[in-house]
PDB file of C-alpha atoms and ligand atoms in Angstrom:
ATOM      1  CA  UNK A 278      36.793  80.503  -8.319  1.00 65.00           C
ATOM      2  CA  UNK A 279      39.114  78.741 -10.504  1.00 74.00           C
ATOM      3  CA  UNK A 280      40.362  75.719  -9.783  1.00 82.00           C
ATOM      4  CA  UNK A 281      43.219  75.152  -8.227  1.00 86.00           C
ATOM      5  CA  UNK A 282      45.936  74.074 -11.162  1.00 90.00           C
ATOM      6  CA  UNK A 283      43.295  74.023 -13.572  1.00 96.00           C
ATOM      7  CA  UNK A 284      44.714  74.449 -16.798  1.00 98.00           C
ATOM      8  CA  UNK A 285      41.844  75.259 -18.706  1.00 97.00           C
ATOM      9  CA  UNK A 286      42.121  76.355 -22.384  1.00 95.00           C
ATOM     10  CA  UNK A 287      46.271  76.606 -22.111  1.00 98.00           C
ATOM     11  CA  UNK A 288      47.894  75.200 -24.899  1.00 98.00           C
ATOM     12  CA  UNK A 289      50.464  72.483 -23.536  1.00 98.00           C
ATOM     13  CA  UNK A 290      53.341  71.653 -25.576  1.00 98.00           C
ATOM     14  CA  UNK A 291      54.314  68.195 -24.215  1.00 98.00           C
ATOM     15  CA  UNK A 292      57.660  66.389 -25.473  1.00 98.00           C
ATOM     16  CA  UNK A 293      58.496  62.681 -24.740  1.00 98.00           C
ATOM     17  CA  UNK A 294      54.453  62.391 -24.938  1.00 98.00           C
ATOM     18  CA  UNK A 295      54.602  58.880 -26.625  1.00 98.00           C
ATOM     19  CA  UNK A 296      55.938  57.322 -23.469  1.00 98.00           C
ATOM     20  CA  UNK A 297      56.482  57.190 -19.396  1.00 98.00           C
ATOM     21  CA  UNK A 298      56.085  60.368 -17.756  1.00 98.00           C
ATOM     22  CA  UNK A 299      55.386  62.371 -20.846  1.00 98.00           C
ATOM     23  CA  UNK A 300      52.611  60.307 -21.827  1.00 98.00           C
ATOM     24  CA  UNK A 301      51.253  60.564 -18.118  1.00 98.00           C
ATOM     25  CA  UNK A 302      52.006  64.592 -17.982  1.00 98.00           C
ATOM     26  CA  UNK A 303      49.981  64.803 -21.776  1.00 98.00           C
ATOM     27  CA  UNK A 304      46.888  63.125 -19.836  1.00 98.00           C
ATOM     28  CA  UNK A 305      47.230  65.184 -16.301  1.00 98.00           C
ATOM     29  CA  UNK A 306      47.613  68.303 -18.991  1.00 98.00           C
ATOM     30  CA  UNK A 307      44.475  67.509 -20.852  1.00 98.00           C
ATOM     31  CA  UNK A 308      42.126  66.460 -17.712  1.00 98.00           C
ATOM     32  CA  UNK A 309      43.131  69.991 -16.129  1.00 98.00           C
ATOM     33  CA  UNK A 310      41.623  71.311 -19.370  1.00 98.00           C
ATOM     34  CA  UNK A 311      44.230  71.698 -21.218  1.00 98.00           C
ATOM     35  CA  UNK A 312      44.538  71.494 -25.139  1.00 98.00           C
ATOM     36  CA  UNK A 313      47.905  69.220 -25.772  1.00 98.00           C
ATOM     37  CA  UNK A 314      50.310  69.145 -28.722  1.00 98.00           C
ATOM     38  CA  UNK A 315      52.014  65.532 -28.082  1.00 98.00           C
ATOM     39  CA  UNK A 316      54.994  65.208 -29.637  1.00 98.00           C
ATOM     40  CA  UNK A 317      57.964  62.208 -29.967  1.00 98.00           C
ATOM     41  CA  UNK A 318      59.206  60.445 -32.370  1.00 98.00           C
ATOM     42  CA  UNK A 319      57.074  57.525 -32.991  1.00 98.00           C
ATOM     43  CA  UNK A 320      53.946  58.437 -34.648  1.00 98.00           C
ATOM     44  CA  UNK A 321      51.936  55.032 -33.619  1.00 98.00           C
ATOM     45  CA  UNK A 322      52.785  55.930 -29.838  1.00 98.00           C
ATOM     46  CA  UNK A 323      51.685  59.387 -30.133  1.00 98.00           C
ATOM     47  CA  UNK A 324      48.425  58.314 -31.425  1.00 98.00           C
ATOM     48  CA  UNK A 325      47.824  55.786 -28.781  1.00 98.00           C
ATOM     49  CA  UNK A 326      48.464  58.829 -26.301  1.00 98.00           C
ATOM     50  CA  UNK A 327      45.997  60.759 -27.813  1.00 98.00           C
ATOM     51  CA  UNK A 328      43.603  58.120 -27.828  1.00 98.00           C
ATOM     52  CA  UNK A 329      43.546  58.432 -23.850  1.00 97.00           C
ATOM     53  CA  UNK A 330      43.251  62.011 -23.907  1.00 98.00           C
ATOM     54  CA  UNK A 331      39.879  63.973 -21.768  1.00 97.00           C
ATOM     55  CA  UNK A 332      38.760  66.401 -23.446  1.00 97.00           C
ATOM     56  CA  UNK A 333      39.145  68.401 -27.108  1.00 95.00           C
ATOM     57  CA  UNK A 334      41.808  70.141 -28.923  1.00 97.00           C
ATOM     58  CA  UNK A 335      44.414  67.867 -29.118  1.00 98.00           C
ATOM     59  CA  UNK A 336      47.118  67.440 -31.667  1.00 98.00           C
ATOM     60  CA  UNK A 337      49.995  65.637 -33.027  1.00 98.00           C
ATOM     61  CA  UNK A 338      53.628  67.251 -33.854  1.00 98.00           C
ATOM     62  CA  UNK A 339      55.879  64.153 -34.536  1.00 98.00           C
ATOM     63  CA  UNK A 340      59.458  65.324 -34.191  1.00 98.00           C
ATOM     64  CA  UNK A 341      62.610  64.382 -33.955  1.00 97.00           C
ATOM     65  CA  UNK A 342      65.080  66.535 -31.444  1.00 97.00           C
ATOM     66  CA  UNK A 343      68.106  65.367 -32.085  1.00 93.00           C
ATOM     67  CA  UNK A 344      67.972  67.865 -35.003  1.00 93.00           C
ATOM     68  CA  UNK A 345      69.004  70.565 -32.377  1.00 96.00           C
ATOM     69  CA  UNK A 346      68.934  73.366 -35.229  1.00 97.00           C
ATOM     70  CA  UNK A 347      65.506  72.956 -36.113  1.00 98.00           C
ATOM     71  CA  UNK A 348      63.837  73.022 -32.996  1.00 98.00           C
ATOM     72  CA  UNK A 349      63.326  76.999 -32.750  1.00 98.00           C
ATOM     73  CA  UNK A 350      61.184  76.834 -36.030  1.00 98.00           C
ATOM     74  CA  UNK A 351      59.416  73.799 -35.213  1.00 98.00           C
ATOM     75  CA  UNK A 352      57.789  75.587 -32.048  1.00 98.00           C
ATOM     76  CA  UNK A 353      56.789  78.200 -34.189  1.00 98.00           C
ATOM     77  CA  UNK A 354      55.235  76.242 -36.381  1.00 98.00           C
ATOM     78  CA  UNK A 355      53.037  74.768 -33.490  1.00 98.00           C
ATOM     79  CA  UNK A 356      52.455  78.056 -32.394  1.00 98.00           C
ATOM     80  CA  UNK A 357      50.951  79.332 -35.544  1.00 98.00           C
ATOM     81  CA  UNK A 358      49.155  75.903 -35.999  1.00 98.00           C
ATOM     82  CA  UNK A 359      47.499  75.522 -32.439  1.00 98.00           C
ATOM     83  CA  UNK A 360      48.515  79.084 -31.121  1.00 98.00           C
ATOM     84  CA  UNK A 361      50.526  80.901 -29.052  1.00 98.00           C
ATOM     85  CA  UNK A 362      52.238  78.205 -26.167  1.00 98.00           C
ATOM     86  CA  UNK A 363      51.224  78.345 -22.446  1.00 98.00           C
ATOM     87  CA  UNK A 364      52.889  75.525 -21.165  1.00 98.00           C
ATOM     88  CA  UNK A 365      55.824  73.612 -22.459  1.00 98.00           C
ATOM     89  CA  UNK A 366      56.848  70.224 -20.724  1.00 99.00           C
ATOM     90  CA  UNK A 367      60.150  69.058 -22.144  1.00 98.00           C
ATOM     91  CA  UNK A 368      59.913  65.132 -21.439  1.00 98.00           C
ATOM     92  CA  UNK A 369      61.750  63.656 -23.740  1.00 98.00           C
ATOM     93  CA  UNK A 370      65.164  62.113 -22.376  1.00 98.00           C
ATOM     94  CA  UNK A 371      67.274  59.440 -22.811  1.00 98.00           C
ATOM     95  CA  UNK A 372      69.608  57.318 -20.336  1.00 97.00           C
ATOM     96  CA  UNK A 373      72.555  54.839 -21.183  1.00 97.00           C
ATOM     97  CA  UNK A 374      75.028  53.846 -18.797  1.00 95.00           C
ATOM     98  CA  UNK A 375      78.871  53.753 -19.878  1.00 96.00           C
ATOM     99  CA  UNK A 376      82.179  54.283 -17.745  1.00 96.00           C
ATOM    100  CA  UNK A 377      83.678  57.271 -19.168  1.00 96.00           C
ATOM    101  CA  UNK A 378      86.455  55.026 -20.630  1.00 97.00           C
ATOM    102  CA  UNK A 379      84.538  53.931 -23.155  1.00 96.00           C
ATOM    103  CA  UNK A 380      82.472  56.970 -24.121  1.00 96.00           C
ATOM    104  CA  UNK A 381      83.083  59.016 -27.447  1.00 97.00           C
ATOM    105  CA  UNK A 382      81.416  62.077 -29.835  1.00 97.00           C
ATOM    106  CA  UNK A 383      78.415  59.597 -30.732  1.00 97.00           C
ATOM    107  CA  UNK A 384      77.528  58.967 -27.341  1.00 97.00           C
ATOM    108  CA  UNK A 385      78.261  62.829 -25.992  1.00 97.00           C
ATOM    109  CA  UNK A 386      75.515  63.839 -28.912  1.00 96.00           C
ATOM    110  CA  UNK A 387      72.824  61.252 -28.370  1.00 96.00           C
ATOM    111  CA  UNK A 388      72.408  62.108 -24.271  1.00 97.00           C
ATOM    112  CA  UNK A 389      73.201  65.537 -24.666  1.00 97.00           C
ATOM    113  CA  UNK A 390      71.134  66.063 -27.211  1.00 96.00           C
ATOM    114  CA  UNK A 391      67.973  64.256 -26.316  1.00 96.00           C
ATOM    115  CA  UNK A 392      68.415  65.494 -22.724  1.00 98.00           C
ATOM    116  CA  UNK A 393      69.843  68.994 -22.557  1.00 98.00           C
ATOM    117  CA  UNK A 394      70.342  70.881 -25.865  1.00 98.00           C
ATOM    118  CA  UNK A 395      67.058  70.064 -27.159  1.00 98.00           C
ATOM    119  CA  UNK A 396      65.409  71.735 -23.287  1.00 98.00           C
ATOM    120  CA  UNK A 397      68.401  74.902 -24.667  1.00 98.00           C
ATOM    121  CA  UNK A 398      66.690  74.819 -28.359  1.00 98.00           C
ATOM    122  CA  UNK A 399      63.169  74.635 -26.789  1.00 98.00           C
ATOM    123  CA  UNK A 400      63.327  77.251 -24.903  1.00 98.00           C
ATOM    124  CA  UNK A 401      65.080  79.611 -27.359  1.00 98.00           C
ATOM    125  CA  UNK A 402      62.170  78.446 -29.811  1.00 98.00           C
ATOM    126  CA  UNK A 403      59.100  79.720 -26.670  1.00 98.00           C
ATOM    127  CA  UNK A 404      60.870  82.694 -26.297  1.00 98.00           C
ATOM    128  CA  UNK A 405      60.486  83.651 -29.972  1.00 98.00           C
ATOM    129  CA  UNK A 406      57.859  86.699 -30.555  1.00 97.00           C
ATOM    130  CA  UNK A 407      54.530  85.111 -30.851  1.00 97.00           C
ATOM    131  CA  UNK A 408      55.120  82.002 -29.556  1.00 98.00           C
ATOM    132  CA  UNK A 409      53.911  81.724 -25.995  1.00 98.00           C
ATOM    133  CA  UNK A 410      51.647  83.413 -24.368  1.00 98.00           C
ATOM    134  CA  UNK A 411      51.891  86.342 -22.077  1.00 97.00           C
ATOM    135  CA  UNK A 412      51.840  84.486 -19.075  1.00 97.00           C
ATOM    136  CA  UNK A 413      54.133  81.185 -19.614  1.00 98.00           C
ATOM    137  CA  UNK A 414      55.514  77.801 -18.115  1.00 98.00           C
ATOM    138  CA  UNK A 415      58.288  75.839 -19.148  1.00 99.00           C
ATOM    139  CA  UNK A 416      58.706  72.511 -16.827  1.00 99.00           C
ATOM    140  CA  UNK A 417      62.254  70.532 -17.621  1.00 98.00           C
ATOM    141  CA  UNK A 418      62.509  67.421 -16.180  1.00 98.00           C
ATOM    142  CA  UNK A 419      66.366  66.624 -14.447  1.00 98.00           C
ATOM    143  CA  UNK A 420      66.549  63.662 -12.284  1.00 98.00           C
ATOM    144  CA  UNK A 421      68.024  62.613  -9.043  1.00 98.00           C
ATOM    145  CA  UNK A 422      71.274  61.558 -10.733  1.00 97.00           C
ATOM    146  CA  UNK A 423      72.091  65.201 -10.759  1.00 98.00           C
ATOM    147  CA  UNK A 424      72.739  65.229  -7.332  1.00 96.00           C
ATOM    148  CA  UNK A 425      74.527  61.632  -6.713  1.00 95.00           C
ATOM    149  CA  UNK A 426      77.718  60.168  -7.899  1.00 94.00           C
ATOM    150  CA  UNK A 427      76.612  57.029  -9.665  1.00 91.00           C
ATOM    151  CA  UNK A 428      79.655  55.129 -11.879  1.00 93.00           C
ATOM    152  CA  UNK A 429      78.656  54.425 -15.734  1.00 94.00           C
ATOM    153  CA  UNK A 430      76.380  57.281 -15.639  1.00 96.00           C
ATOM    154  CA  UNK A 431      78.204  59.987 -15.687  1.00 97.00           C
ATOM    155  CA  UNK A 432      77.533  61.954 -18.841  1.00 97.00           C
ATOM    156  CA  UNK A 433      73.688  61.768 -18.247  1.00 98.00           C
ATOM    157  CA  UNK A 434      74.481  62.566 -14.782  1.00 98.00           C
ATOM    158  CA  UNK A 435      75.934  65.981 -16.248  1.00 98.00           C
ATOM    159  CA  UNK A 436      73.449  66.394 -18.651  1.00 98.00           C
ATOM    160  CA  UNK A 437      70.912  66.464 -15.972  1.00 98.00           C
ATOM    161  CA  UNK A 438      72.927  68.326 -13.613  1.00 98.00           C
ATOM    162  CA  UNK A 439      73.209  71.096 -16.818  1.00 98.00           C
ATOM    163  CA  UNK A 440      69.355  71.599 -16.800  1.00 98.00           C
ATOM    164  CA  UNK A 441      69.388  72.161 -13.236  1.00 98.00           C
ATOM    165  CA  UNK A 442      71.783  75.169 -14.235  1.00 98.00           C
ATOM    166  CA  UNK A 443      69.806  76.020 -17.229  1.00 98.00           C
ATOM    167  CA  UNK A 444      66.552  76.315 -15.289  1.00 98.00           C
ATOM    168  CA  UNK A 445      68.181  78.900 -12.800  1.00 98.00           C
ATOM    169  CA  UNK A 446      69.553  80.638 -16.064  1.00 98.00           C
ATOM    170  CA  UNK A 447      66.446  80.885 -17.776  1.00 98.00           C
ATOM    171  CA  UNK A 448      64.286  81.676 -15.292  1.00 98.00           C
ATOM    172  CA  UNK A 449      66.110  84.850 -15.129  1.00 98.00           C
ATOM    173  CA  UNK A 450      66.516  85.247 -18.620  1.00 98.00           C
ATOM    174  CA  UNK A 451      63.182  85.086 -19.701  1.00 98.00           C
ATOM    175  CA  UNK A 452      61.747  86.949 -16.630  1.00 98.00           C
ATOM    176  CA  UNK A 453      60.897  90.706 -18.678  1.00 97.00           C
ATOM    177  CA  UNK A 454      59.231  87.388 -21.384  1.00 98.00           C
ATOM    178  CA  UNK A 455      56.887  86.417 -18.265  1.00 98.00           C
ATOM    179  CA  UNK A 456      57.730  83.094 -19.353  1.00 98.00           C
ATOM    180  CA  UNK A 457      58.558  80.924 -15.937  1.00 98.00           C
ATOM    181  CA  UNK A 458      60.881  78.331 -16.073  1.00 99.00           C
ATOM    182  CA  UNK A 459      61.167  75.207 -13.532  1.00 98.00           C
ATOM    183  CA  UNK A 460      62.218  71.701 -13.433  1.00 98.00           C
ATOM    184  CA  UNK A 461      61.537  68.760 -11.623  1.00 98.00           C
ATOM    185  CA  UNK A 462      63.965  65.985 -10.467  1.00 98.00           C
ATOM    186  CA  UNK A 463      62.421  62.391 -10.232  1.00 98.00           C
ATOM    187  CA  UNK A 464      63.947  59.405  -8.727  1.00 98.00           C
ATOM    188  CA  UNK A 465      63.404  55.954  -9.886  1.00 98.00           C
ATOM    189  CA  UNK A 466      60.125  55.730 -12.036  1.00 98.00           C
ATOM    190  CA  UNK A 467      58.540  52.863 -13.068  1.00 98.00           C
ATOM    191  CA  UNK A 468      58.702  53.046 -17.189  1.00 98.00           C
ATOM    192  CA  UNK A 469      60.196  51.494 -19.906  1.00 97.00           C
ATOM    193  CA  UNK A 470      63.295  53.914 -19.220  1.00 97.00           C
ATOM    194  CA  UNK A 471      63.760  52.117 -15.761  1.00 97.00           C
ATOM    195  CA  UNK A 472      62.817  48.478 -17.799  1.00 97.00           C
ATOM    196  CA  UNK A 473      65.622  49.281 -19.992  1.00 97.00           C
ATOM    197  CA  UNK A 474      67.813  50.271 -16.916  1.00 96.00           C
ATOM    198  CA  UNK A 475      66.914  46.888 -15.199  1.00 96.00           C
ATOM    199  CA  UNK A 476      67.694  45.045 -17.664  1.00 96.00           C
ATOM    200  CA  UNK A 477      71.438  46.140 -17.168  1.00 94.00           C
ATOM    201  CA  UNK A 478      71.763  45.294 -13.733  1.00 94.00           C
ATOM    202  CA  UNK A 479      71.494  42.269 -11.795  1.00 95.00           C
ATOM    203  CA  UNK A 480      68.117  41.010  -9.569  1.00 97.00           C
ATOM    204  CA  UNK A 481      70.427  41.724  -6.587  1.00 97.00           C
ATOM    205  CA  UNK A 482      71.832  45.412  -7.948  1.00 95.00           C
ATOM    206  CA  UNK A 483      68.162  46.282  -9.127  1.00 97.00           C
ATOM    207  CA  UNK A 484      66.252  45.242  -5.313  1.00 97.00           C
ATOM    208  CA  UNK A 485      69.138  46.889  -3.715  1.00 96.00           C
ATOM    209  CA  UNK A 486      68.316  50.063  -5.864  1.00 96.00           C
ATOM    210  CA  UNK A 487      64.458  49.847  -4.600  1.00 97.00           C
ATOM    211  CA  UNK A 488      65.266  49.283  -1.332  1.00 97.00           C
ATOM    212  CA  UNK A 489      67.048  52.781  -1.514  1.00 96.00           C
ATOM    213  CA  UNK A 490      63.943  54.081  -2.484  1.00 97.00           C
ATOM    214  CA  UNK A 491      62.125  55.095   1.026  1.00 97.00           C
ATOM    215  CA  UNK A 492      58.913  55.000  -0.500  1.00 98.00           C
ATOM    216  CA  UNK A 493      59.210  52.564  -3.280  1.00 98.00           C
ATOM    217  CA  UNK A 494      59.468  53.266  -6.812  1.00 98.00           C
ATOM    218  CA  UNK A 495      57.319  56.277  -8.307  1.00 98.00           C
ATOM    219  CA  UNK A 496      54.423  56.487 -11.008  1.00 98.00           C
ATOM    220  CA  UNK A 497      54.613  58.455 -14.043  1.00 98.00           C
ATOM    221  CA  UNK A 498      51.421  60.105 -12.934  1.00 98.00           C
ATOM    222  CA  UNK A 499      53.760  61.111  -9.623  1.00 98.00           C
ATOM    223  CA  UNK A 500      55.613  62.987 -11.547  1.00 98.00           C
ATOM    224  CA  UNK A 501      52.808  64.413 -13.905  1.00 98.00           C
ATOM    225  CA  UNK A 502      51.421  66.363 -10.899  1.00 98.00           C
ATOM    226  CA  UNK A 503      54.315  67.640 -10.325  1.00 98.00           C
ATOM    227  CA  UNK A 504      54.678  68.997 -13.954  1.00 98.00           C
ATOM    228  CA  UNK A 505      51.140  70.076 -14.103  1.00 98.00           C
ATOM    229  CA  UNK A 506      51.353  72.201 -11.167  1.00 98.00           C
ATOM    230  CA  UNK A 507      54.741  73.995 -12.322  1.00 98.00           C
ATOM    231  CA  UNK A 508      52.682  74.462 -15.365  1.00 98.00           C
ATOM    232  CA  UNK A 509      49.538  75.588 -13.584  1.00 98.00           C
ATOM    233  CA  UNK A 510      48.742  79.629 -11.768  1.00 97.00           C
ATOM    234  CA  UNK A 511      49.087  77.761  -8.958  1.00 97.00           C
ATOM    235  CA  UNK A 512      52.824  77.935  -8.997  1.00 98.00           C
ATOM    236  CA  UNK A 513      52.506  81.653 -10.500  1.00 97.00           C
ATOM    237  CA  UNK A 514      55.417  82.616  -7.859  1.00 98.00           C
ATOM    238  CA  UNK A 515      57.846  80.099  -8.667  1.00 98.00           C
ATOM    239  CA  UNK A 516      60.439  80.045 -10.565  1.00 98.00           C
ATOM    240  CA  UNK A 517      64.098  78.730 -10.883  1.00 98.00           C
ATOM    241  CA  UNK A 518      63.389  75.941  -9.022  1.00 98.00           C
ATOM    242  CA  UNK A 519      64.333  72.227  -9.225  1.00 98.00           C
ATOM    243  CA  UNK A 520      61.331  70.090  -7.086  1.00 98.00           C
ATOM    244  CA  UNK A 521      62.754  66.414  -6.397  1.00 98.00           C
ATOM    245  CA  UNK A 522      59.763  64.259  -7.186  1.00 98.00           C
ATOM    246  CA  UNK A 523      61.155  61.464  -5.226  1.00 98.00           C
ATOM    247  CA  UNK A 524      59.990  59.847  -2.366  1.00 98.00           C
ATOM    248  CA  UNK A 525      62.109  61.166  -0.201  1.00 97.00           C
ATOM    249  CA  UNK A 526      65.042  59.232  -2.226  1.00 97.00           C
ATOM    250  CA  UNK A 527      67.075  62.358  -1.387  1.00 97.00           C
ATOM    251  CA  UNK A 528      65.838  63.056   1.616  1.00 95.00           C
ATOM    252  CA  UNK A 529      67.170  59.737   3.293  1.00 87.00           C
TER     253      UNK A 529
HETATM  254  N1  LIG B 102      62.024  56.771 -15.529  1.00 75.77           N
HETATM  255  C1  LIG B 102      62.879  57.187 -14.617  1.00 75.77           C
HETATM  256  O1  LIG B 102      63.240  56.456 -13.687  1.00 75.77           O
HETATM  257  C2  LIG B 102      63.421  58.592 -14.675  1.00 75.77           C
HETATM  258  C3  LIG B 102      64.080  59.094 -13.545  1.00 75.77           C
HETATM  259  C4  LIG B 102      64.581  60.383 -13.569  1.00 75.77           C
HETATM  260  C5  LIG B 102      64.415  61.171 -14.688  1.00 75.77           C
HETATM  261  N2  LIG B 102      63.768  60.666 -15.774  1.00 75.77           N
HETATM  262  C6  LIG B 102      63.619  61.542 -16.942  1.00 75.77           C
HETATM  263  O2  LIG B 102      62.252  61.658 -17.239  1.00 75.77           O
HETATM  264  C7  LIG B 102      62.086  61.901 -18.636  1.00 75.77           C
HETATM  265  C8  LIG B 102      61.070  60.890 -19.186  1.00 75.77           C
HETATM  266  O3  LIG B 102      61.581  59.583 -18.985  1.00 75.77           O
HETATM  267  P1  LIG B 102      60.683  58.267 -19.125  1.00 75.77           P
HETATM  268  O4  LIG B 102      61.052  57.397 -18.008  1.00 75.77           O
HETATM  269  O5  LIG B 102      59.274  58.652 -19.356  1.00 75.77           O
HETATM  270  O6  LIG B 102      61.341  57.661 -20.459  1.00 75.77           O
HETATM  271  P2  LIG B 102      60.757  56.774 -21.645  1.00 75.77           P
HETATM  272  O7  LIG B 102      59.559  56.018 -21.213  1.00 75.77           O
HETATM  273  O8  LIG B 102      61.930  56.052 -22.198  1.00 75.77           O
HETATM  274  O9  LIG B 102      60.299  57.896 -22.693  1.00 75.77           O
HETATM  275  C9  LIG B 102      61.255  58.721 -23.305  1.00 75.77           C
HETATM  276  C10 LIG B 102      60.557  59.653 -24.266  1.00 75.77           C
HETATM  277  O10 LIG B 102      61.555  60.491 -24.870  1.00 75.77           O
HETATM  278  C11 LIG B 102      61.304  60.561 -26.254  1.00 75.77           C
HETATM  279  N3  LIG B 102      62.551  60.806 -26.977  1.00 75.77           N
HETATM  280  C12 LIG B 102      63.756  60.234 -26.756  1.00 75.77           C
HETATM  281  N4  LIG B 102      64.653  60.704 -27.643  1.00 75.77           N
HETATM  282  C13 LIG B 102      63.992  61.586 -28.427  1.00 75.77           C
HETATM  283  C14 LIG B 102      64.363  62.404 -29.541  1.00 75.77           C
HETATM  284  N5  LIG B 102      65.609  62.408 -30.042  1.00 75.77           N
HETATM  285  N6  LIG B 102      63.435  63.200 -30.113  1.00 75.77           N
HETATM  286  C15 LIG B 102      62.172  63.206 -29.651  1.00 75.77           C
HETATM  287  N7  LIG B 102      61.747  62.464 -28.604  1.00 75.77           N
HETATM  288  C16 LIG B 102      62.650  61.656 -28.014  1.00 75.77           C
HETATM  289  C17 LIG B 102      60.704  59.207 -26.603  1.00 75.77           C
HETATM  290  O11 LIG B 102      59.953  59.346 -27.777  1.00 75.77           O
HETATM  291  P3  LIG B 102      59.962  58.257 -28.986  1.00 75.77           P
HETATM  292  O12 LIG B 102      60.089  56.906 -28.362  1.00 75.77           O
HETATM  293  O13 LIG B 102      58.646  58.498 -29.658  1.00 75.77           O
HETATM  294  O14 LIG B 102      61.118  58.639 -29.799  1.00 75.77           O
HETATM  295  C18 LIG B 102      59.821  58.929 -25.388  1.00 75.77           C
HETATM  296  O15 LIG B 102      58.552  59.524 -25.556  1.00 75.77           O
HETATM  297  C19 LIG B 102      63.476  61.773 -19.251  1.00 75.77           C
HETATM  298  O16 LIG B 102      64.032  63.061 -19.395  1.00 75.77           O
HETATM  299  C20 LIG B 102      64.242  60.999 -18.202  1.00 75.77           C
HETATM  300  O17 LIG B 102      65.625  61.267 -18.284  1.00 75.77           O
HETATM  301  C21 LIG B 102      63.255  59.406 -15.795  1.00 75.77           C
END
């Protein structure tokens, strides 16, 4: 019987892979079985990624996706390189906080861009003939500040809350593809995203942020599991769904 999750042979297309939770979701991926295209932007990171990697088959796809046009024949290239996708973890994000005031078309592009029309231009690029396989997973990863009104975050807010949207979309879109599509919502996780964050905020504004946190703060790995399972057969009946990896942040 196979294991449950096991993700055996799949090829796993994993973005944000040279940090955080992609990094951890690249090495959940690979010690299911999987065989991992990491991709981000920074080619040394990638390769200490890989270095951690179980297992054979893994590859490097350096990329940059703020070059929203290009990202439907990039995935075809990694399809025809390392073949046809199974999974497809968009991890890559990016979060700045700024009152709306003060926002303007540079800022719009970089968060909407990193976060949302790249996870639009990915999955228009798995849908393409011959590149994913006949059963496949995309796994988009929203966040908390979706569902919460949080000043000087607005535009990621809505960015996130658009791939919530997206996922339901998609999921319906690509159902005659047999291509599932699902998304997961973290809270507060500790990497260098949240040491950026911290470093914006006060001792007082960050505890106070923890301590709203039932459970504390959460892993990358936390939310790995998460992604591997959306990935996996296991979660061969789901689909359109947005799992809060979280805590119990929301829940509270
Ligand atoms: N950490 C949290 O508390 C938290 C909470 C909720 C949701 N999230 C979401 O979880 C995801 C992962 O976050 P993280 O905490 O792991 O962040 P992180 O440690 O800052 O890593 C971000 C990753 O995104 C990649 N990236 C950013 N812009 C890119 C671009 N234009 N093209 C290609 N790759 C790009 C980076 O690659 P390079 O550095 O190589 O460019 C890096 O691998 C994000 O979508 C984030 O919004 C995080």
């Amino acid at each position: 019987m196979t294991p449950l999750g096991d993700l055996s042979g799949r090829h796993v297309l994993v973005t944000g892979a040279s940090s955080g939770i992609g990094r951890a979701t690249a090495a959940t991926a690979a010690s299911l079985g999987a065989r991992v295209t990491l991709s981000g932007r920074d080619g040394g990171r990638l390769s200490e990624t890989l270095a951690r990697l179980d297992g054979h088959g893994h590859r490097i796809a350096a990329f940059d996706l703020s070059d929203v046009d290009s990202i439907p024949g990039w995935v075809k290239l990694q399809a025809a390189e390392a073949g046809p996708i199974d999974g497809l973890a968009h991890c890559a994000g990016v979060q700045i906080g700024k009152p709306v005031r003060s926002v303007d078309q540079a800022f719009f592009d970089t968060i909407l861009h990193a976060n949302l029309l790249s996870a639009l231009a990915l999955a228009r690029g798995l849908r393409q003939k011959g590149c994913h396989a006949e059963r496949a997973a995309l796994v988009l990863v929203s966040s908390v500040a979706a569902e919460i009104g949080q000043p000087g975050n607005v535009v990621y807010s809505a960015a996130k809350g658009g791939l919530v949207s997206a996922t339901r979309g998609l999921a319906m879109e690509f159902l005659r593809d047999g291509i599932r599509v699902n998304c997961v919502a973290p809270a507060m996780v500790e990497t260098e995203m949240m040491e950026r964050f911290r470093q914006t905020t006060t001792v007082e504004q960050f505890e106070a942020i923890r301590a709203a946190h039932p459970m504390g703060f959460g892993k990358p790995e936390d939310v790995a599991s998460a992604i591997a399972f959306l990935l996996s057969d296991a979660a061969r009946w789901i689909n359109g769904v947005t799992l809060p990896v979280d805590g119990g942040y929301l829940a509270k």
